[in-house]
Coordinates of C-alpha atoms and ligand atoms in Angstrom, one line a residue:
M1 CA 39.0 33.5 -26.1
A2 CA 36.8 30.7 -24.9
T3 CA 38.4 28.4 -22.0
P4 CA 36.9 25.3 -20.1
M5 CA 36.4 26.7 -16.4
A6 CA 35.9 25.0 -13.0
Y7 CA 34.6 25.7 -9.8
L8 CA 36.7 23.9 -7.0
R9 CA 37.0 25.0 -3.1
G10 CA 34.8 28.2 -3.5
E11 CA 36.8 29.4 -6.5
F12 CA 36.3 29.9 -10.4
M13 CA 39.6 29.0 -12.0
P14 CA 40.6 27.6 -15.6
L15 CA 40.2 23.9 -15.5
E16 CA 43.8 23.1 -16.1
D17 CA 44.4 24.6 -12.7
A18 CA 42.0 22.7 -10.5
K19 CA 43.9 19.8 -9.0
I20 CA 42.7 17.5 -6.0
G21 CA 45.0 16.0 -4.0
I22 CA 45.8 12.1 -4.6
M23 CA 44.9 11.1 -1.1
T24 CA 41.1 12.3 -2.1
H25 CA 38.5 10.1 -0.4
G26 CA 36.5 10.4 -3.6
F27 CA 39.1 9.6 -5.8
N28 CA 40.6 6.5 -4.0
Y29 CA 36.8 5.0 -3.5
G30 CA 34.6 6.5 -5.8
T31 CA 32.7 8.0 -2.7
A32 CA 31.2 10.8 -4.8
V33 CA 28.0 11.8 -6.9
F34 CA 27.7 13.4 -9.9
E35 CA 25.5 14.9 -12.8
G36 CA 26.1 15.7 -16.6
I37 CA 24.4 18.5 -18.1
R38 CA 24.7 19.7 -21.6
G39 CA 25.0 23.5 -22.9
N40 CA 23.6 23.3 -26.4
W41 CA 24.9 26.1 -29.0
N42 CA 21.9 27.7 -31.1
E43 CA 24.2 29.4 -34.0
E44 CA 21.5 31.6 -35.5
Q45 CA 20.4 33.0 -32.0
G46 CA 24.0 33.3 -30.8
Q47 CA 23.1 31.7 -27.6
L48 CA 24.0 28.8 -25.8
Y49 CA 21.2 26.7 -23.6
L50 CA 21.7 24.9 -20.4
F51 CA 19.3 22.3 -20.6
R52 CA 17.2 21.4 -17.1
V53 CA 19.7 22.7 -15.0
R54 CA 17.6 22.8 -11.9
D55 CA 16.5 19.2 -12.5
H56 CA 19.9 18.1 -12.9
V57 CA 20.9 19.9 -9.4
Q58 CA 17.7 18.5 -7.6
R59 CA 18.7 15.0 -8.7
L60 CA 22.4 15.7 -7.5
R61 CA 20.6 16.4 -4.3
L62 CA 18.8 13.2 -4.2
S63 CA 22.2 11.3 -4.9
S64 CA 23.6 13.2 -2.2
K65 CA 20.7 12.1 0.2
I66 CA 21.0 8.7 -0.4
M67 CA 24.8 8.5 0.1
R68 CA 24.4 10.6 3.1
M69 CA 26.5 13.5 1.8
A70 CA 25.9 17.1 2.5
L71 CA 25.6 19.6 -0.5
Q72 CA 26.1 22.8 1.1
I73 CA 24.7 25.1 -1.3
S74 CA 21.0 25.9 -2.1
D75 CA 19.5 24.6 -5.4
D76 CA 19.2 28.3 -6.6
D77 CA 22.8 29.2 -5.8
L78 CA 23.8 26.3 -7.5
V79 CA 22.0 26.8 -10.6
A80 CA 23.5 30.5 -10.5
Q81 CA 27.2 29.4 -10.3
I82 CA 26.4 26.7 -13.2
H83 CA 25.3 29.5 -15.1
E84 CA 28.3 31.7 -14.3
L85 CA 30.7 29.1 -15.0
A86 CA 29.3 28.7 -18.4
Q87 CA 29.5 32.6 -18.9
H88 CA 32.9 32.5 -17.8
S89 CA 34.0 29.5 -20.0
G90 CA 32.5 31.6 -23.1
F91 CA 32.2 28.8 -25.6
R92 CA 30.0 29.2 -28.7
E93 CA 29.6 25.5 -29.3
D94 CA 28.2 22.4 -27.4
V95 CA 29.5 22.0 -24.1
Y96 CA 29.2 19.8 -20.9
V97 CA 29.0 20.7 -17.4
R98 CA 29.7 18.5 -14.9
P99 CA 28.6 18.9 -11.2
M100 CA 30.1 16.7 -8.4
V101 CA 29.5 16.3 -4.6
Y102 CA 32.7 14.3 -3.3
K103 CA 34.0 13.0 -0.2
S104 CA 37.0 15.3 -0.1
S105 CA 38.8 14.4 3.1
E106 CA 42.6 13.3 2.2
V107 CA 42.7 10.1 4.9
L108 CA 42.4 6.6 4.3
G109 CA 39.8 4.3 5.4
V110 CA 36.5 2.9 3.6
R111 CA 33.3 4.6 5.1
M112 CA 31.1 7.5 4.1
H113 CA 30.9 8.9 8.0
D114 CA 33.3 11.5 9.4
L115 CA 34.8 12.6 6.3
D116 CA 34.3 16.1 4.8
D117 CA 31.9 16.5 1.8
D118 CA 32.5 19.3 -0.7
Y119 CA 31.6 20.1 -4.3
L120 CA 32.8 21.1 -7.5
L121 CA 32.1 22.0 -11.1
Y122 CA 33.5 21.9 -14.2
L123 CA 32.8 22.5 -17.9
A124 CA 34.3 21.4 -21.3
P125 CA 33.4 21.4 -24.9
F126 CA 31.4 18.3 -26.1
G127 CA 30.1 17.2 -29.3
A128 CA 28.1 14.0 -30.6
Y129 CA 28.6 11.3 -28.1
L130 CA 26.8 8.7 -30.7
D131 CA 25.7 9.3 -33.9
P132 CA 22.2 10.3 -33.8
D133 CA 21.7 9.9 -37.6
A134 CA 23.0 6.9 -38.3
G135 CA 21.9 4.8 -35.0
A136 CA 23.7 2.7 -32.7
R137 CA 24.5 -0.7 -32.7
C138 CA 24.1 -2.3 -29.7
M139 CA 25.2 -5.5 -27.8
T140 CA 23.6 -7.3 -24.9
S141 CA 26.5 -7.1 -22.3
S142 CA 27.8 -10.2 -20.6
W143 CA 27.9 -7.7 -17.2
R144 CA 24.7 -7.3 -15.3
R145 CA 23.5 -3.9 -14.2
V146 CA 24.6 -3.5 -10.5
D147 CA 21.9 -4.0 -8.0
D148 CA 20.3 -1.5 -5.8
T149 CA 20.7 -4.1 -3.0
S150 CA 24.6 -3.6 -3.9
I151 CA 25.0 0.0 -4.9
P152 CA 22.1 2.8 -5.1
A153 CA 21.3 2.5 -8.9
R154 CA 19.0 5.3 -8.8
A155 CA 22.0 7.8 -7.4
K156 CA 24.5 8.8 -10.0
V157 CA 27.5 7.2 -7.8
N158 CA 31.0 7.7 -9.3
G159 CA 32.2 4.5 -7.9
L160 CA 29.1 2.5 -9.7
Y161 CA 30.3 3.6 -13.3
V162 CA 32.8 0.9 -13.0
N163 CA 30.0 -1.5 -13.9
N164 CA 29.0 0.9 -16.8
A165 CA 32.5 1.2 -18.0
M166 CA 33.2 -2.7 -18.3
A167 CA 30.0 -3.0 -20.2
K168 CA 30.7 -0.1 -22.6
T169 CA 34.7 -1.5 -22.8
E170 CA 33.1 -5.0 -23.6
A171 CA 30.7 -3.9 -26.5
Q172 CA 33.2 -1.4 -28.2
L173 CA 36.0 -4.2 -28.1
S174 CA 33.6 -6.5 -29.5
G175 CA 32.9 -3.9 -32.4
F176 CA 29.6 -2.5 -31.3
D177 CA 28.6 1.2 -30.1
E178 CA 26.8 0.5 -26.9
A179 CA 26.2 -1.9 -24.5
I180 CA 22.7 -2.8 -22.9
L181 CA 22.9 -4.1 -19.5
L182 CA 20.2 -6.8 -18.0
N183 CA 19.3 -6.4 -14.5
Q184 CA 19.8 -9.3 -11.7
D185 CA 16.4 -10.5 -12.8
G186 CA 17.3 -10.9 -16.5
H187 CA 14.9 -7.8 -17.7
V188 CA 16.6 -5.0 -19.9
S189 CA 17.8 -2.3 -17.3
E190 CA 19.6 0.5 -19.5
E191 CA 22.7 1.3 -21.3
S192 CA 26.2 2.2 -20.3
G193 CA 25.1 5.9 -20.2
E194 CA 21.4 5.8 -21.5
N195 CA 18.2 5.2 -20.7
I196 CA 16.3 2.7 -23.2
A197 CA 13.1 2.6 -24.6
I198 CA 11.1 0.5 -27.4
I199 CA 8.1 1.5 -29.6
R200 CA 5.6 -1.4 -30.5
D201 CA 2.3 -0.8 -32.1
G202 CA 2.5 2.7 -31.5
V203 CA 3.0 2.4 -27.6
I204 CA 6.6 3.5 -26.2
I205 CA 7.7 1.0 -23.8
T206 CA 10.2 1.6 -21.2
P207 CA 11.6 -0.1 -18.0
P208 CA 10.4 1.4 -14.4
P209 CA 12.7 2.5 -11.9
Q210 CA 12.7 -0.7 -10.1
D211 CA 14.5 -2.1 -12.9
N212 CA 17.4 -0.5 -11.6
I213 CA 17.4 2.4 -14.1
L214 CA 19.0 5.8 -13.3
E215 CA 15.9 7.9 -13.6
G216 CA 16.8 9.8 -16.7
I217 CA 16.1 13.5 -17.5
T218 CA 16.3 13.0 -21.1
L219 CA 13.9 10.1 -20.9
E220 CA 11.4 11.9 -19.0
T221 CA 11.9 15.0 -21.8
A222 CA 11.3 12.2 -24.5
L223 CA 8.4 10.9 -23.0
D224 CA 6.7 14.1 -22.7
V225 CA 7.1 14.8 -26.3
A226 CA 5.9 11.6 -27.1
R227 CA 2.7 11.9 -25.5
E228 CA 2.1 15.3 -26.1
H229 CA 3.5 16.0 -29.4
L230 CA 3.1 12.6 -31.1
G231 CA 0.2 11.1 -29.1
L232 CA 1.8 8.0 -28.1
D233 CA 0.5 6.1 -25.1
V234 CA 3.4 5.6 -22.5
L235 CA 3.7 2.5 -20.9
R236 CA 6.0 1.5 -17.6
R237 CA 7.1 -2.2 -17.6
S238 CA 10.2 -4.5 -17.7
I239 CA 11.2 -5.4 -21.2
D240 CA 12.9 -8.9 -22.1
R241 CA 15.9 -8.9 -23.9
S242 CA 14.1 -10.7 -27.0
E243 CA 11.4 -8.5 -27.1
L244 CA 14.0 -5.9 -28.4
Y245 CA 14.8 -8.2 -31.3
I246 CA 11.0 -7.8 -32.3
A247 CA 10.4 -4.3 -31.5
D248 CA 9.3 -1.7 -34.1
E249 CA 11.9 0.5 -32.6
V250 CA 14.5 0.8 -30.2
L251 CA 15.9 4.1 -28.9
M252 CA 17.6 5.4 -26.0
T253 CA 17.8 8.7 -24.2
G254 CA 20.6 10.6 -22.1
T255 CA 22.3 14.1 -21.5
A256 CA 25.4 12.9 -23.6
A257 CA 23.6 10.9 -26.5
H258 CA 20.1 12.8 -26.8
V259 CA 17.6 10.5 -28.4
T260 CA 19.8 8.2 -30.7
P261 CA 17.9 5.2 -32.8
V262 CA 19.0 1.8 -31.8
V263 CA 19.3 0.0 -35.4
E264 CA 21.0 -3.3 -34.1
V265 CA 20.8 -5.5 -31.2
D266 CA 23.1 -8.3 -30.6
R267 CA 23.3 -8.3 -34.8
V268 CA 19.6 -8.6 -35.1
P269 CA 18.2 -5.6 -37.2
V270 CA 15.6 -3.5 -35.2
G271 CA 12.9 -3.2 -37.8
D272 CA 14.4 -2.7 -41.0
G273 CA 17.7 -2.0 -39.6
Q274 CA 17.2 1.9 -40.1
P275 CA 16.7 4.5 -37.8
G276 CA 12.9 4.2 -36.9
Q277 CA 10.2 7.0 -37.9
V278 CA 8.8 7.6 -34.6
T279 CA 12.2 8.0 -33.0
K280 CA 13.3 10.4 -35.9
Q281 CA 10.1 12.9 -34.9
L282 CA 11.1 12.5 -31.4
Q283 CA 14.6 13.2 -32.0
D284 CA 13.6 16.2 -34.2
R285 CA 11.5 17.5 -31.5
Y286 CA 14.0 16.9 -28.9
F287 CA 16.9 19.0 -30.9
Q288 CA 14.4 21.6 -31.6
I289 CA 13.3 21.7 -27.7
I290 CA 17.1 22.1 -26.3
T291 CA 18.5 24.6 -29.2
G292 CA 15.7 26.9 -28.0
R293 CA 13.2 26.7 -30.9
I294 CA 9.9 25.6 -29.2
P295 CA 8.6 28.5 -27.0
Q296 CA 6.7 26.4 -25.0
Y297 CA 9.8 24.8 -23.7
L298 CA 11.7 27.6 -22.6
D299 CA 11.1 27.2 -19.2
W300 CA 13.6 24.0 -19.5
L301 CA 16.4 26.5 -20.6
T302 CA 19.0 28.8 -19.0
P303 CA 20.2 30.9 -21.7
V304 CA 23.8 31.5 -21.1
Y305 CA 24.8 35.0 -22.5
S306 CA 22.9 38.3 -22.2
D307 CA 22.4 40.3 -25.7
S308 CA 25.1 42.2 -25.1
I309 CA 27.6 39.1 -25.1
V310 CA 26.1 37.6 -28.1
S311 CA 26.3 40.6 -30.1
A312 CA 30.1 41.3 -28.7
Ligands
PMP401 N1 21.6 5.8 -17.3 C1 23.1 5.8 -17.2 C2 23.8 5.0 -16.5 C3 23.3 7.4 -17.1 O1 24.9 7.9 -16.9 C4 22.8 8.2 -17.9 C5 23.1 9.7 -18.1 N2 23.1 10.4 -17.0 C6 21.4 8.1 -18.0 C7 20.7 6.7 -18.0 C8 20.4 9.2 -18.9 O2 20.1 9.9 -17.9 P1 20.0 11.4 -18.2 O3 18.9 11.4 -19.4 O4 19.3 11.8 -17.2 O5 21.3 12.1 -18.6

Protein backbone atom coordinates (compact mmCIF):
# COMPACT_ATOMS: atom_id res chain seq x y z
CA MET A 1 0.00 0.00 0.00
CA ALA A 2 1.27 3.47 -0.83
CA THR A 3 2.30 5.53 2.20
CA PRO A 4 3.65 9.08 2.26
CA MET A 5 7.17 8.77 3.64
CA ALA A 6 9.68 11.17 5.17
CA TYR A 7 13.38 11.26 5.89
CA LEU A 8 14.16 12.98 9.19
CA ARG A 9 17.31 12.97 11.37
CA GLY A 10 18.94 10.29 9.25
CA GLU A 11 16.02 7.85 8.99
CA PHE A 12 13.18 6.99 6.63
CA MET A 13 9.80 6.86 8.39
CA PRO A 14 6.09 7.27 7.62
CA LEU A 15 5.29 10.96 7.18
CA GLU A 16 2.85 10.84 10.10
CA ASP A 17 5.73 9.91 12.45
CA ALA A 18 8.06 12.69 11.27
CA LYS A 19 7.82 15.39 13.95
CA ILE A 20 10.02 18.31 15.03
CA GLY A 21 10.02 20.22 18.31
CA ILE A 22 8.06 23.47 18.59
CA MET A 23 11.21 25.43 19.48
CA THR A 24 12.95 24.45 16.25
CA HIS A 25 14.64 27.60 14.93
CA GLY A 26 13.54 27.07 11.34
CA PHE A 27 9.90 26.90 12.42
CA ASN A 28 10.11 29.95 14.70
CA TYR A 29 11.99 32.28 12.35
CA GLY A 30 11.59 30.82 8.86
CA THR A 31 15.33 30.08 8.79
CA ALA A 32 15.16 27.29 6.25
CA VAL A 33 15.38 26.78 2.50
CA PHE A 34 13.40 24.30 0.47
CA GLU A 35 12.64 22.74 -2.89
CA GLY A 36 9.64 21.22 -4.57
CA ILE A 37 10.09 18.33 -6.97
CA ARG A 38 7.35 16.59 -8.87
CA GLY A 39 6.97 12.91 -9.59
CA ASN A 40 4.72 12.43 -12.62
CA TRP A 41 2.83 9.19 -13.12
CA ASN A 42 2.73 7.52 -16.54
CA GLU A 43 -0.17 5.06 -16.49
CA GLU A 44 0.72 3.21 -19.71
CA GLN A 45 4.28 2.62 -18.65
CA GLY A 46 3.39 1.97 -14.99
CA GLN A 47 6.19 4.34 -14.12
CA LEU A 48 6.64 7.37 -11.86
CA TYR A 49 9.16 9.89 -13.19
CA LEU A 50 10.85 12.41 -10.89
CA PHE A 51 11.61 15.57 -12.86
CA ARG A 52 15.04 17.25 -12.87
CA VAL A 53 15.94 16.06 -9.37
CA ARG A 54 19.60 16.98 -9.77
CA ASP A 55 18.74 20.55 -10.80
CA HIS A 56 16.51 20.95 -7.75
CA VAL A 57 19.24 19.54 -5.51
CA GLN A 58 21.71 22.01 -7.00
CA ARG A 59 19.33 24.92 -6.44
CA LEU A 60 18.82 23.75 -2.84
CA ARG A 61 22.58 23.87 -2.38
CA LEU A 62 22.77 27.40 -3.82
CA SER A 63 19.90 28.53 -1.58
CA SER A 64 21.77 27.02 1.39
CA LYS A 65 24.97 28.77 0.41
CA ILE A 66 23.25 32.16 0.18
CA MET A 67 21.75 31.59 3.64
CA ARG A 68 25.04 30.31 5.15
CA MET A 69 23.55 26.93 5.81
CA ALA A 70 25.34 23.61 5.43
CA LEU A 71 23.77 20.85 3.36
CA GLN A 72 25.76 17.95 4.71
CA ILE A 73 25.25 15.43 1.94
CA SER A 74 26.64 15.24 -1.60
CA ASP A 75 24.42 15.94 -4.62
CA ASP A 76 24.71 12.30 -5.74
CA ASP A 77 23.69 10.95 -2.35
CA LEU A 78 20.77 13.36 -2.01
CA VAL A 79 19.50 12.47 -5.49
CA ALA A 80 19.71 8.80 -4.50
CA GLN A 81 17.90 9.44 -1.21
CA ILE A 82 15.05 11.25 -2.95
CA HIS A 83 14.75 8.32 -5.33
CA GLU A 84 14.68 5.91 -2.38
CA LEU A 85 12.03 8.01 -0.61
CA ALA A 86 9.79 7.77 -3.67
CA GLN A 87 10.36 4.02 -3.91
CA HIS A 88 9.47 3.51 -0.23
CA SER A 89 6.33 5.63 -0.63
CA GLY A 90 5.11 3.48 -3.53
CA PHE A 91 2.61 5.85 -5.14
CA ARG A 92 1.14 5.19 -8.57
CA GLU A 93 -0.09 8.75 -9.05
CA ASP A 94 1.45 12.25 -9.22
CA VAL A 95 3.49 13.15 -6.15
CA TYR A 96 5.47 16.05 -4.74
CA VAL A 97 8.76 15.81 -2.88
CA ARG A 98 9.79 18.51 -0.42
CA PRO A 99 13.50 18.65 0.50
CA MET A 100 14.32 21.23 3.18
CA VAL A 101 17.49 22.45 4.86
CA TYR A 102 16.65 24.03 8.20
CA LYS A 103 18.09 25.49 11.37
CA SER A 104 17.43 22.55 13.63
CA SER A 105 18.61 23.97 16.98
CA GLU A 106 15.84 24.35 19.53
CA VAL A 107 16.96 27.69 20.96
CA LEU A 108 15.66 31.24 21.09
CA GLY A 109 17.38 34.13 19.29
CA VAL A 110 17.28 35.60 15.81
CA ARG A 111 20.43 34.86 13.83
CA MET A 112 21.86 32.51 11.20
CA HIS A 113 25.17 31.63 12.90
CA ASP A 114 25.99 29.33 15.81
CA LEU A 115 23.06 27.02 15.11
CA ASP A 116 22.83 23.45 13.85
CA ASP A 117 21.73 22.76 10.28
CA ASP A 118 19.93 19.61 9.24
CA TYR A 119 17.88 18.53 6.26
CA LEU A 120 14.69 16.57 5.83
CA LEU A 121 12.61 15.16 2.99
CA TYR A 122 9.00 14.23 2.63
CA LEU A 123 6.70 13.09 -0.12
CA ALA A 124 2.96 13.47 -0.55
CA PRO A 125 0.50 12.75 -3.37
CA PHE A 126 -0.18 15.94 -5.32
CA GLY A 127 -2.51 16.39 -8.27
CA ALA A 128 -3.20 19.50 -10.35
CA TYR A 129 -2.46 22.80 -8.57
CA LEU A 130 -4.14 25.12 -11.06
CA ASP A 131 -6.46 24.16 -13.92
CA PRO A 132 -4.10 23.55 -16.87
CA ASP A 133 -6.96 23.45 -19.41
CA ALA A 134 -9.16 26.38 -18.43
CA GLY A 135 -6.18 28.57 -17.54
CA ALA A 136 -5.89 31.02 -14.67
CA ARG A 137 -7.50 34.35 -13.91
CA CYS A 138 -4.88 36.51 -12.26
CA MET A 139 -4.75 39.82 -10.43
CA THR A 140 -1.88 42.19 -9.86
CA SER A 141 -1.25 42.00 -6.16
CA SER A 142 -1.11 45.03 -3.91
CA TRP A 143 1.85 43.26 -2.25
CA ARG A 144 5.21 43.85 -3.92
CA ARG A 145 7.62 40.97 -4.46
CA VAL A 146 10.26 40.89 -1.75
CA ASP A 147 13.46 42.60 -2.89
CA ASP A 148 16.88 40.99 -2.88
CA THR A 149 17.96 43.82 -0.58
CA SER A 150 15.53 42.48 2.06
CA ILE A 151 15.54 38.70 1.67
CA PRO A 152 17.58 36.90 -1.01
CA ALA A 153 14.96 36.55 -3.73
CA ARG A 154 16.80 33.92 -5.78
CA ALA A 155 16.92 31.56 -2.81
CA LYS A 156 13.86 29.52 -1.83
CA VAL A 157 13.80 30.79 1.74
CA ASN A 158 10.91 29.49 3.83
CA GLY A 159 10.36 32.81 5.64
CA LEU A 160 10.19 34.68 2.34
CA TYR A 161 7.04 32.78 1.38
CA VAL A 162 4.95 34.92 3.75
CA ASN A 163 5.15 37.45 0.90
CA ASN A 164 3.80 34.90 -1.58
CA ALA A 165 1.14 33.62 0.83
CA MET A 166 -0.24 37.12 1.44
CA ALA A 167 -0.45 37.74 -2.31
CA LYS A 168 -2.10 34.37 -3.04
CA THR A 169 -4.70 34.87 -0.32
CA GLU A 170 -5.48 38.39 -1.46
CA ALA A 171 -6.01 37.05 -4.99
CA GLN A 172 -8.17 34.09 -4.00
CA LEU A 173 -10.30 36.06 -1.55
CA SER A 174 -10.85 38.60 -4.34
CA GLY A 175 -12.13 35.86 -6.65
CA PHE A 176 -8.97 35.24 -8.72
CA ASP A 177 -6.90 32.10 -9.11
CA GLU A 178 -3.42 33.51 -8.77
CA ALA A 179 -1.48 36.68 -7.91
CA ILE A 180 1.03 38.54 -10.06
CA LEU A 181 3.60 40.39 -7.98
CA LEU A 182 5.35 43.52 -9.18
CA ASN A 183 8.82 44.22 -7.85
CA GLN A 184 9.81 47.41 -6.03
CA ASP A 185 10.51 49.09 -9.39
CA GLY A 186 6.97 48.31 -10.56
CA HIS A 187 7.99 45.68 -13.09
CA VAL A 188 6.31 42.30 -13.30
CA SER A 189 8.30 39.84 -11.21
CA GLU A 190 6.44 36.54 -10.89
CA GLU A 191 3.38 34.87 -9.43
CA SER A 192 2.97 33.43 -5.94
CA GLY A 193 4.54 30.10 -6.93
CA GLU A 194 5.27 30.45 -10.63
CA ASN A 195 7.38 32.36 -13.10
CA ILE A 196 5.57 34.37 -15.74
CA ALA A 197 6.17 34.86 -19.46
CA ILE A 198 4.36 36.62 -22.28
CA ILE A 199 4.25 36.03 -26.01
CA ARG A 200 4.24 38.97 -28.39
CA ASP A 201 4.66 38.63 -32.15
CA GLY A 202 6.14 35.16 -31.87
CA VAL A 203 8.71 36.10 -29.22
CA ILE A 204 8.55 34.68 -25.72
CA ILE A 205 9.51 37.35 -23.19
CA THR A 206 10.22 36.76 -19.50
CA PRO A 207 11.74 38.92 -16.75
CA PRO A 208 15.47 38.65 -16.00
CA PRO A 209 16.72 37.30 -12.63
CA GLN A 210 17.44 40.83 -11.36
CA ASP A 211 13.71 41.55 -11.35
CA ASN A 212 13.70 39.41 -8.18
CA ILE A 213 12.37 36.22 -9.69
CA LEU A 214 13.14 32.73 -8.51
CA GLU A 215 15.20 31.21 -11.31
CA GLY A 216 12.66 28.55 -12.19
CA ILE A 217 13.51 25.10 -13.47
CA THR A 218 10.15 24.77 -15.25
CA LEU A 219 10.74 28.16 -16.90
CA GLU A 220 14.14 27.02 -18.14
CA THR A 221 12.51 23.85 -19.49
CA ALA A 222 9.73 25.81 -21.21
CA LEU A 223 12.21 28.25 -22.78
CA ASP A 224 14.23 25.31 -24.05
CA VAL A 225 11.10 23.82 -25.65
CA ALA A 226 10.10 27.23 -27.06
CA ARG A 227 13.49 27.54 -28.78
CA GLU A 228 14.10 23.96 -29.83
CA HIS A 229 10.62 22.70 -30.60
CA LEU A 230 8.61 25.78 -31.55
CA GLY A 231 11.45 27.85 -33.01
CA LEU A 232 10.56 30.92 -30.94
CA ASP A 233 12.99 33.66 -30.04
CA VAL A 234 13.45 34.09 -26.31
CA LEU A 235 13.93 37.53 -24.78
CA ARG A 236 14.79 38.27 -21.15
CA ARG A 237 13.75 41.78 -20.27
CA SER A 238 11.56 43.61 -17.80
CA ILE A 239 7.80 43.57 -18.39
CA ASP A 240 5.36 46.27 -17.31
CA ARG A 241 1.93 45.57 -15.87
CA SER A 242 0.15 47.15 -18.82
CA GLU A 243 2.14 45.00 -21.24
CA LEU A 244 0.34 41.97 -19.77
CA TYR A 245 -2.95 43.48 -20.98
CA ILE A 246 -1.83 43.67 -24.60
CA ALA A 247 0.27 40.50 -24.85
CA ASP A 248 -0.87 37.89 -27.37
CA GLU A 249 -0.50 35.24 -24.66
CA VAL A 250 0.50 35.10 -21.00
CA LEU A 251 1.59 31.92 -19.29
CA MET A 252 3.08 30.76 -16.05
CA THR A 253 5.47 27.98 -15.21
CA GLY A 254 6.25 26.15 -11.99
CA THR A 255 6.83 22.72 -10.54
CA ALA A 256 3.33 22.71 -9.02
CA ALA A 257 1.54 24.57 -11.83
CA HIS A 258 3.44 22.98 -14.79
CA VAL A 259 2.76 25.26 -17.80
CA THR A 260 -0.57 27.02 -17.23
CA PRO A 261 -2.18 29.60 -19.52
CA VAL A 262 -3.18 32.93 -18.00
CA VAL A 263 -6.50 33.90 -19.59
CA GLU A 264 -7.24 37.10 -17.70
CA VAL A 265 -5.19 39.77 -15.87
CA ASP A 266 -7.02 42.28 -13.65
CA ARG A 267 -10.25 41.33 -15.47
CA VAL A 268 -8.73 42.19 -18.85
CA PRO A 269 -8.89 39.17 -21.18
CA VAL A 270 -5.52 38.01 -22.49
CA GLY A 271 -5.94 37.85 -26.28
CA ASP A 272 -9.47 36.56 -26.80
CA GLY A 273 -9.66 35.27 -23.23
CA GLN A 274 -8.97 31.66 -24.21
CA PRO A 275 -5.74 29.70 -23.55
CA GLY A 276 -3.20 30.74 -26.20
CA GLN A 277 -2.19 28.43 -29.03
CA VAL A 278 1.56 28.69 -28.41
CA THR A 279 1.02 28.12 -24.70
CA LYS A 280 -1.02 25.00 -25.48
CA GLN A 281 1.78 23.65 -27.65
CA LEU A 282 4.36 24.38 -24.96
CA GLN A 283 2.16 22.78 -22.34
CA ASP A 284 1.53 19.71 -24.45
CA ARG A 285 5.22 19.15 -25.11
CA TYR A 286 6.04 19.79 -21.44
CA PHE A 287 3.53 17.14 -20.27
CA GLN A 288 5.03 14.67 -22.73
CA ILE A 289 8.54 15.41 -21.49
CA ILE A 290 7.75 15.03 -17.77
CA THR A 291 5.90 11.77 -18.26
CA GLY A 292 8.77 10.15 -20.15
CA ARG A 293 7.26 10.21 -23.63
CA ILE A 294 10.11 12.00 -25.42
CA PRO A 295 13.39 10.06 -25.55
CA GLN A 296 15.49 13.20 -26.11
CA TYR A 297 14.60 14.42 -22.59
CA LEU A 298 14.94 11.19 -20.62
CA ASP A 299 18.15 12.51 -19.01
CA TRP A 300 15.98 14.88 -16.98
CA LEU A 301 13.92 12.04 -15.54
CA THR A 302 14.50 9.61 -12.69
CA PRO A 303 12.26 6.55 -13.15
CA VAL A 304 11.27 5.53 -9.62
CA TYR A 305 10.39 1.88 -10.12
CA SER A 306 12.44 -0.93 -11.55
CA ASP A 307 10.56 -3.24 -13.94
CA SER A 308 9.99 -5.84 -11.26
CA ILE A 309 8.18 -3.37 -8.99
CA VAL A 310 6.10 -2.04 -11.89
CA SER A 311 4.93 -5.49 -12.95
CA ALA A 312 4.28 -6.63 -9.36
N1 LIG B 1 8.62 31.40 -8.30
C1 LIG B 1 8.27 31.02 -7.06
C2 LIG B 1 8.06 32.05 -6.02
C3 LIG B 1 8.11 29.65 -6.78
O1 LIG B 1 7.77 29.26 -5.55
C4 LIG B 1 8.31 28.72 -7.80
C5 LIG B 1 8.11 27.25 -7.51
N2 LIG B 1 9.28 26.64 -7.07
C6 LIG B 1 8.67 29.16 -9.07
C7 LIG B 1 8.82 30.52 -9.28
C8 LIG B 1 8.91 28.22 -10.20
O2 LIG B 1 10.09 27.50 -10.01
P1 LIG B 1 10.24 26.02 -10.53
O3 LIG B 1 9.82 26.01 -11.94
O4 LIG B 1 11.68 25.72 -10.36
O5 LIG B 1 9.36 25.17 -9.68
